PDB file of C-alpha atoms in Angstrom:
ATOM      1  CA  UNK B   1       0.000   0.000   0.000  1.00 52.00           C
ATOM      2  CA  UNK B   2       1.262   3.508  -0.392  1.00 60.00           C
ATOM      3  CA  UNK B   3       2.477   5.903   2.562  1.00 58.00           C
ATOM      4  CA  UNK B   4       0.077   7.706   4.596  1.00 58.00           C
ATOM      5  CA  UNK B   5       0.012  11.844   4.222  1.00 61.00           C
ATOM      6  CA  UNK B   6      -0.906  12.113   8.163  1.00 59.00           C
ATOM      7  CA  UNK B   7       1.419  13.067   9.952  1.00 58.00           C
ATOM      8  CA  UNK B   8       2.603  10.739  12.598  1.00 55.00           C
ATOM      9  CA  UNK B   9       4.853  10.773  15.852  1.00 55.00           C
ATOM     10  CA  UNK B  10       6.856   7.602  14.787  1.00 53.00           C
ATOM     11  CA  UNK B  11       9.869   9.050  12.929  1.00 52.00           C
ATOM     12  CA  UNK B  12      10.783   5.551  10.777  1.00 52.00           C
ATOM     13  CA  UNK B  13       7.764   5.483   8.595  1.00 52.00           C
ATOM     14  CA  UNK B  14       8.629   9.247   7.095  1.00 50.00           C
ATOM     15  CA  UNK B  15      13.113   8.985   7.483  1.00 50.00           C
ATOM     16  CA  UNK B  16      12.861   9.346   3.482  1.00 53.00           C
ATOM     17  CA  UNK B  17      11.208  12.174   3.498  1.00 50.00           C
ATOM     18  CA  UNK B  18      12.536  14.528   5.885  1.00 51.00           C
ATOM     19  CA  UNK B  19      13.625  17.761   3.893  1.00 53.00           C
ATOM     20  CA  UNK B  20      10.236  18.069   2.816  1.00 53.00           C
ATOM     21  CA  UNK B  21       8.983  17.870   6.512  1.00 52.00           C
ATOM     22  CA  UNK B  22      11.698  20.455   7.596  1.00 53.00           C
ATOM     23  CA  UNK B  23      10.105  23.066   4.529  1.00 54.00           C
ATOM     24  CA  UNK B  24       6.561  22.323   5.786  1.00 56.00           C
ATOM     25  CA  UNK B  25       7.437  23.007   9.250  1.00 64.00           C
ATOM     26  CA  UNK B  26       9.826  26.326   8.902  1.00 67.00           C
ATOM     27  CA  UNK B  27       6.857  27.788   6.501  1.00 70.00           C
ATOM     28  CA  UNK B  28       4.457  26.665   9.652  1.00 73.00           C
ATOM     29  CA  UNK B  29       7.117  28.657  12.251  1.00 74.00           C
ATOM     30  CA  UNK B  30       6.584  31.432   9.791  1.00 72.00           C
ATOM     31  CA  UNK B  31       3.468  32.047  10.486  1.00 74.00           C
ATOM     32  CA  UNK B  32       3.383  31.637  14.032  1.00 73.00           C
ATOM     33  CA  UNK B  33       6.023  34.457  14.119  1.00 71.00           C
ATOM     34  CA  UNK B  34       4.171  36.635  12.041  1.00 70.00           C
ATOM     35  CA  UNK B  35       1.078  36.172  14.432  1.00 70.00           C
ATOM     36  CA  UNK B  36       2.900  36.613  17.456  1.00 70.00           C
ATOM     37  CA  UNK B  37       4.565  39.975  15.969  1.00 69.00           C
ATOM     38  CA  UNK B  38       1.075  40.970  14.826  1.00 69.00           C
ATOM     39  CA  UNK B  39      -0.511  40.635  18.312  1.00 71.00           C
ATOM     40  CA  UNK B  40       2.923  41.935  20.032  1.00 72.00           C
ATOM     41  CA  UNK B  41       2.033  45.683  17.511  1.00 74.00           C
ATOM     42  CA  UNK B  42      -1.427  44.940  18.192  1.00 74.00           C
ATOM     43  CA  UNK B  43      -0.413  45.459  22.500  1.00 74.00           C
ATOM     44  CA  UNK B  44       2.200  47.902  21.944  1.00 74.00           C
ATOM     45  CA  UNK B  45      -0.531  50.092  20.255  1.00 75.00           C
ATOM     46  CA  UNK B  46      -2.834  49.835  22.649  1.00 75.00           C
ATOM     47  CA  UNK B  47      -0.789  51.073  25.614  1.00 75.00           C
ATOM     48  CA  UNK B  48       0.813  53.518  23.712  1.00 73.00           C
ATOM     49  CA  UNK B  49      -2.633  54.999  23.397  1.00 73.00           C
ATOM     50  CA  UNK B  50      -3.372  54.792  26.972  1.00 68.00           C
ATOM     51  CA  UNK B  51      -0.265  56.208  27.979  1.00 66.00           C
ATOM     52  CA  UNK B  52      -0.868  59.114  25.671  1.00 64.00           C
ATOM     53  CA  UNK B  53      -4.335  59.609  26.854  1.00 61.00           C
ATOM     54  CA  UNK B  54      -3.056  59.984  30.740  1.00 59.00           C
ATOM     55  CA  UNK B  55      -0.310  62.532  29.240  1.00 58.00           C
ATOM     56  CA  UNK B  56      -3.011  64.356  28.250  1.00 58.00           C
ATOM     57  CA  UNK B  57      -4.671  64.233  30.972  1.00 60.00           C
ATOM     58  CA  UNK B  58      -1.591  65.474  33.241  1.00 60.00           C
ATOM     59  CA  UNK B  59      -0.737  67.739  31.138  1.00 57.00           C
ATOM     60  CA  UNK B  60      -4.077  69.736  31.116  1.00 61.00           C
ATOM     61  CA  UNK B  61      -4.085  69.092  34.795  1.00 60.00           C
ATOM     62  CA  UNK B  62      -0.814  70.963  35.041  1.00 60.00           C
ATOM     63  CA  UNK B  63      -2.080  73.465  32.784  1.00 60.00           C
ATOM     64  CA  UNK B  64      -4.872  74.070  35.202  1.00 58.00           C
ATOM     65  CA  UNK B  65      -2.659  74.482  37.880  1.00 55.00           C
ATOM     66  CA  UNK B  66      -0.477  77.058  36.450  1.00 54.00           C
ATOM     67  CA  UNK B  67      -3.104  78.662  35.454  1.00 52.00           C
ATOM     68  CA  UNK B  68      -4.248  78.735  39.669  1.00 49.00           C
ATOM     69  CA  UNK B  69      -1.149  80.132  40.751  1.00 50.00           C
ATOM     70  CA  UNK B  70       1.233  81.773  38.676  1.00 50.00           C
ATOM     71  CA  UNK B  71       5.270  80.703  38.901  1.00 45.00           C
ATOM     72  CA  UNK B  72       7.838  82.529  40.135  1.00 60.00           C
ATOM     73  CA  UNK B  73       9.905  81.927  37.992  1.00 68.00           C
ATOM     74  CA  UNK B  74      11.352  79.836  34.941  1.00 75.00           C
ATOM     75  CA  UNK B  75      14.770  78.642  33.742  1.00 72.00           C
ATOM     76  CA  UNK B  76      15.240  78.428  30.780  1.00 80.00           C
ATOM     77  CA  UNK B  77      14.525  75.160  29.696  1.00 81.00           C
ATOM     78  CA  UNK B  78      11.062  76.716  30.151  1.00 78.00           C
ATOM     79  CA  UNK B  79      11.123  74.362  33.373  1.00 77.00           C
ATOM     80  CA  UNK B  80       9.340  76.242  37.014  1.00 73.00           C
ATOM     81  CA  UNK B  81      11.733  77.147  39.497  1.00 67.00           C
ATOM     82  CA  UNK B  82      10.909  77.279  43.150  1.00 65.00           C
ATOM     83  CA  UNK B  83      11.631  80.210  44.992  1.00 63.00           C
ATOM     84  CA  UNK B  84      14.680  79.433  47.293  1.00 62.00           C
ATOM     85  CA  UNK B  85      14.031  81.661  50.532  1.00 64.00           C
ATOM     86  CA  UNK B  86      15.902  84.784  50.595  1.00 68.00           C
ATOM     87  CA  UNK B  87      18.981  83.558  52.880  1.00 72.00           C
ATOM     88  CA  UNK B  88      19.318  80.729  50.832  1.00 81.00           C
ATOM     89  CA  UNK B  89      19.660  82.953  47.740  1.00 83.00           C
ATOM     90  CA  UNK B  90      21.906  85.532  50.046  1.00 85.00           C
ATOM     91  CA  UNK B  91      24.435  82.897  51.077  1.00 88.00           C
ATOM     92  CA  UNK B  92      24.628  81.306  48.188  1.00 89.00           C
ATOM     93  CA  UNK B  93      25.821  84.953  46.011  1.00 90.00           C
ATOM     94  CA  UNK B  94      27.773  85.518  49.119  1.00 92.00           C
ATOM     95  CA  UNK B  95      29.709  81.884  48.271  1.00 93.00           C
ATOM     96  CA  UNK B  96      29.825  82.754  44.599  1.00 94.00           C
ATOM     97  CA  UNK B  97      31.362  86.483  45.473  1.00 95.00           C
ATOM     98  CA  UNK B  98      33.841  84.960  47.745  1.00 94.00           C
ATOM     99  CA  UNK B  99      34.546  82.344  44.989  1.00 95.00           C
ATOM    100  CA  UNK B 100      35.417  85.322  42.821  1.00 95.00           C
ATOM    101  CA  UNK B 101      37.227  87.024  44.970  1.00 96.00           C
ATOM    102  CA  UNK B 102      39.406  84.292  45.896  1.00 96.00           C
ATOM    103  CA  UNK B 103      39.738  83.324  41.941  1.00 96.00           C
ATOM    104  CA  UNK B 104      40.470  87.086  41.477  1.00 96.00           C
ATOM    105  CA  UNK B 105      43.072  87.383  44.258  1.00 96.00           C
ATOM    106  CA  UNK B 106      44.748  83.957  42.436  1.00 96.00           C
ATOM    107  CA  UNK B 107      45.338  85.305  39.084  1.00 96.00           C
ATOM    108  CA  UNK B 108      46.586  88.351  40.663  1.00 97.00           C
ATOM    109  CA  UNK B 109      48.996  86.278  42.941  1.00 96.00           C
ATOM    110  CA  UNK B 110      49.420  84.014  39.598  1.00 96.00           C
ATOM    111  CA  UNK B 111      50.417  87.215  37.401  1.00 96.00           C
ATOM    112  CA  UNK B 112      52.725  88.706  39.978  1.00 96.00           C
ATOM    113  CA  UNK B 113      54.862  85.546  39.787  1.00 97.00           C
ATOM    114  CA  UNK B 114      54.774  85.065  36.098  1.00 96.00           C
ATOM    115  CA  UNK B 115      56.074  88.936  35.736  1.00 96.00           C
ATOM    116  CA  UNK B 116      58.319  88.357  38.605  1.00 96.00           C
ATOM    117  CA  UNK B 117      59.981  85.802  36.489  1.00 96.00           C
ATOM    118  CA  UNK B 118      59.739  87.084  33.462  1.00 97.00           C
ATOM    119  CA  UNK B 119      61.853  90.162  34.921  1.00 96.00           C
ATOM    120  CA  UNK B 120      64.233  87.826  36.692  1.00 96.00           C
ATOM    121  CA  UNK B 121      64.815  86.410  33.537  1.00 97.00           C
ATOM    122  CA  UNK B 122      65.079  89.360  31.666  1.00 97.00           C
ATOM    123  CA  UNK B 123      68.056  90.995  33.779  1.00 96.00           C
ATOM    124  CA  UNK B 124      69.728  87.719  33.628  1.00 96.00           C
ATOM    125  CA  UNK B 125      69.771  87.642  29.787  1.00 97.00           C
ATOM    126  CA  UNK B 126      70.844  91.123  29.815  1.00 97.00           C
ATOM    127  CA  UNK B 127      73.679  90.487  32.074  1.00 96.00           C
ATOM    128  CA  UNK B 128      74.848  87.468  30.077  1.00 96.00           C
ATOM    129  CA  UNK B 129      74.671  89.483  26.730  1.00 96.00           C
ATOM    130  CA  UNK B 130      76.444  92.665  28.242  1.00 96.00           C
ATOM    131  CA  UNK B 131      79.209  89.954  29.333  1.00 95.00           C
ATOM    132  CA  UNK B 132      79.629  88.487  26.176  1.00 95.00           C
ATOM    133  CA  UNK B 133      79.595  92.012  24.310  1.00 94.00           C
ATOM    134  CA  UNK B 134      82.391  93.350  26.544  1.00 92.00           C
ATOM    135  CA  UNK B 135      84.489  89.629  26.043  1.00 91.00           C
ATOM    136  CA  UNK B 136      83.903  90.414  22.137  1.00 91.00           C
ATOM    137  CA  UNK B 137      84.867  93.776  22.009  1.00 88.00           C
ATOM    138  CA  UNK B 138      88.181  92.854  24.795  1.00 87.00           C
ATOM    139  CA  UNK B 139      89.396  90.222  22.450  1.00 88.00           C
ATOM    140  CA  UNK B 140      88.614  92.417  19.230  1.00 87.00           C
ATOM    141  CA  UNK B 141      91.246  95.507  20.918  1.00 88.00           C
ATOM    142  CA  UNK B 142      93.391  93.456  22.690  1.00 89.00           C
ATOM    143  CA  UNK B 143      96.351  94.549  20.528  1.00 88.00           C
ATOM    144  CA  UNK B 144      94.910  97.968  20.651  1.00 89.00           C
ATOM    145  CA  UNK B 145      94.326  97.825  24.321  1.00 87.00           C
ATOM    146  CA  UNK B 146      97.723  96.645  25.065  1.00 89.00           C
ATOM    147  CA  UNK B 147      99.328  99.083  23.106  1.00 91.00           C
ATOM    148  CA  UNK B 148      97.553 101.818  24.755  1.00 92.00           C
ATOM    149  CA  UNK B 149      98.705 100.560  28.100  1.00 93.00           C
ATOM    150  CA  UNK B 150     102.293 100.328  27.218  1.00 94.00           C
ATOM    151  CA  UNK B 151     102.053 104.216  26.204  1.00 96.00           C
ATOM    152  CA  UNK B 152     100.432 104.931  29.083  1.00 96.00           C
ATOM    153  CA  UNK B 153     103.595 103.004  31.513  1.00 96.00           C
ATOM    154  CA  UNK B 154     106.085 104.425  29.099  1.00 96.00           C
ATOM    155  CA  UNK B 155     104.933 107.946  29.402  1.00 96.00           C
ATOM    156  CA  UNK B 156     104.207 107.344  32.981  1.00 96.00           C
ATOM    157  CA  UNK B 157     108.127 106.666  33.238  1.00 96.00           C
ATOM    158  CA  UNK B 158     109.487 109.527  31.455  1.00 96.00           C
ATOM    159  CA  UNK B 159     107.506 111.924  33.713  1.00 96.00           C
ATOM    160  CA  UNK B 160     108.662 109.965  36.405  1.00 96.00           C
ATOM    161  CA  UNK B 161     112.323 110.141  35.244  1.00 96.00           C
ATOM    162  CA  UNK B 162     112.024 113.877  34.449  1.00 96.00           C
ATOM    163  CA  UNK B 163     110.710 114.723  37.886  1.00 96.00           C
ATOM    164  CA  UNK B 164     113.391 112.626  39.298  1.00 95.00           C
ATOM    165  CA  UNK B 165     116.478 114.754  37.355  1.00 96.00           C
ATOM    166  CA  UNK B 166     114.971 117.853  38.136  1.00 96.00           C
ATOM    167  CA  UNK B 167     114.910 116.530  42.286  1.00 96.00           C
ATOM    168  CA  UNK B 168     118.698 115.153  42.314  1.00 96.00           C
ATOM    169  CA  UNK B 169     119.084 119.264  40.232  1.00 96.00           C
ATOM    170  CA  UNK B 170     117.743 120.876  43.088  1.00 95.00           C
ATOM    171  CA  UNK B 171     119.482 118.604  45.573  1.00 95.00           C
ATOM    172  CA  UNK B 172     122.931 119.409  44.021  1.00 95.00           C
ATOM    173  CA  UNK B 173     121.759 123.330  43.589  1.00 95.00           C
ATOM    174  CA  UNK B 174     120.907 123.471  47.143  1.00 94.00           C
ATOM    175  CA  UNK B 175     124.785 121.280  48.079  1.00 94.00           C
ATOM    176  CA  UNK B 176     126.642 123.811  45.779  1.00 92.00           C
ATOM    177  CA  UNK B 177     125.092 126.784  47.752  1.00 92.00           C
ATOM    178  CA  UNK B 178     125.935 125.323  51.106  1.00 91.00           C
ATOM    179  CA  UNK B 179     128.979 125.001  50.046  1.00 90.00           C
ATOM    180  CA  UNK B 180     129.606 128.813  48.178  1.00 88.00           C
ATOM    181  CA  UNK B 181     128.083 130.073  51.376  1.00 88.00           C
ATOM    182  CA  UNK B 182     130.813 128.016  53.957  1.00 86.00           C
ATOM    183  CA  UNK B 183     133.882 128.864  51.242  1.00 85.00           C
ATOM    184  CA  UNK B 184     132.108 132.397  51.679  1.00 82.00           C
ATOM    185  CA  UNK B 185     132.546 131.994  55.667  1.00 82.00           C
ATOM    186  CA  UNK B 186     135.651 131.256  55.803  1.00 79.00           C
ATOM    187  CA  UNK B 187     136.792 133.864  53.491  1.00 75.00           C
ATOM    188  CA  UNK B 188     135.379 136.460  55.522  1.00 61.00           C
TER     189      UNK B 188
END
């Protein structure tokens, strides 16, 4: 007799055809997907409607309280602030002045250093390039330098020498009139 088309639990009567089963049954899976999804959407859309039904209904219940009582004020995400007593607000700008006073006084303190070293720097650069400029200009008149310094001793010398002929002149002036006046003496 031929095979049976129902299906059956006992696996050896269909081992031939067992692709074909595998088709029948992923097309079957299919659909049961495609269900599920479709009553998944189905739920989703229902609660989004709900939820935006009770938005609406907050929202026009917040409307009809700002509409009771006014706000104070609003930030400006368009959000209500509440109003902070008045010693809250007080110490709070007393915090942030004595934040910026204290930020102030650093930068002042921070500048004062930085020009403190610049200047410290500065004089040091000059006195490294006024030492250099006087080694370059010594070693460009040394010649010239020495020169003028053996002029100077040289000259020094003759005025020396010349003050010392005309001392040993008056010496021998003043031993030659001794003498004149004891030949003179003795004369008399």
């Amino acid at each position: 007799m031929g095979r049976s088309r129902s299906r059956s639990s006992s696996r050896s009567k269909h081992a031939k055809s067992g692709k074909h089963n595998k088709k029948r049954s992923r097309s079957r899976e299919k659909e049961r997907v495609r269900k599920r999804s479709k009553s998944r959407e189905s739920k989703r859309n229902r609660r989004r409607e709900s939820r935006s039904r009770s938005r609406s209904n907050t929202a026009s219940r917040r409307e009809r309280e700002r509409a009771a009582s006014p706000p104070d004020r609003i930030d400006i995400f368009g959000r209500t602030v509440s109003k902070r007593s008045s010693l809250d607000e007080k110490q709070k700008r007393e915090e942030e002045e004595k934040k910026l006073e204290y930020e102030r006084q650093r930068r002042i303190r921070q500048q004062e250093i930085e020009e403190k070293l610049i200047e410290e720097e500065t004089a040091r650069r000059v006195e490294e390039l006024v030492a250099k400029r006087v080694e370059e200009e010594l070693e460009k008149r040394k010649d010239e330098i020495e020169r003028e310094v053996l002029r100077r001793v040289e000259e020094a010398k003759r005025i020396m020498e010349k003050q010392l002929l005309e001392e040993l002149e008056r010496q021998r002036q003043a031993e030659l009139a001794a003498q004149k006046a004891r030949e003179v003496q003795f004369c008399c």
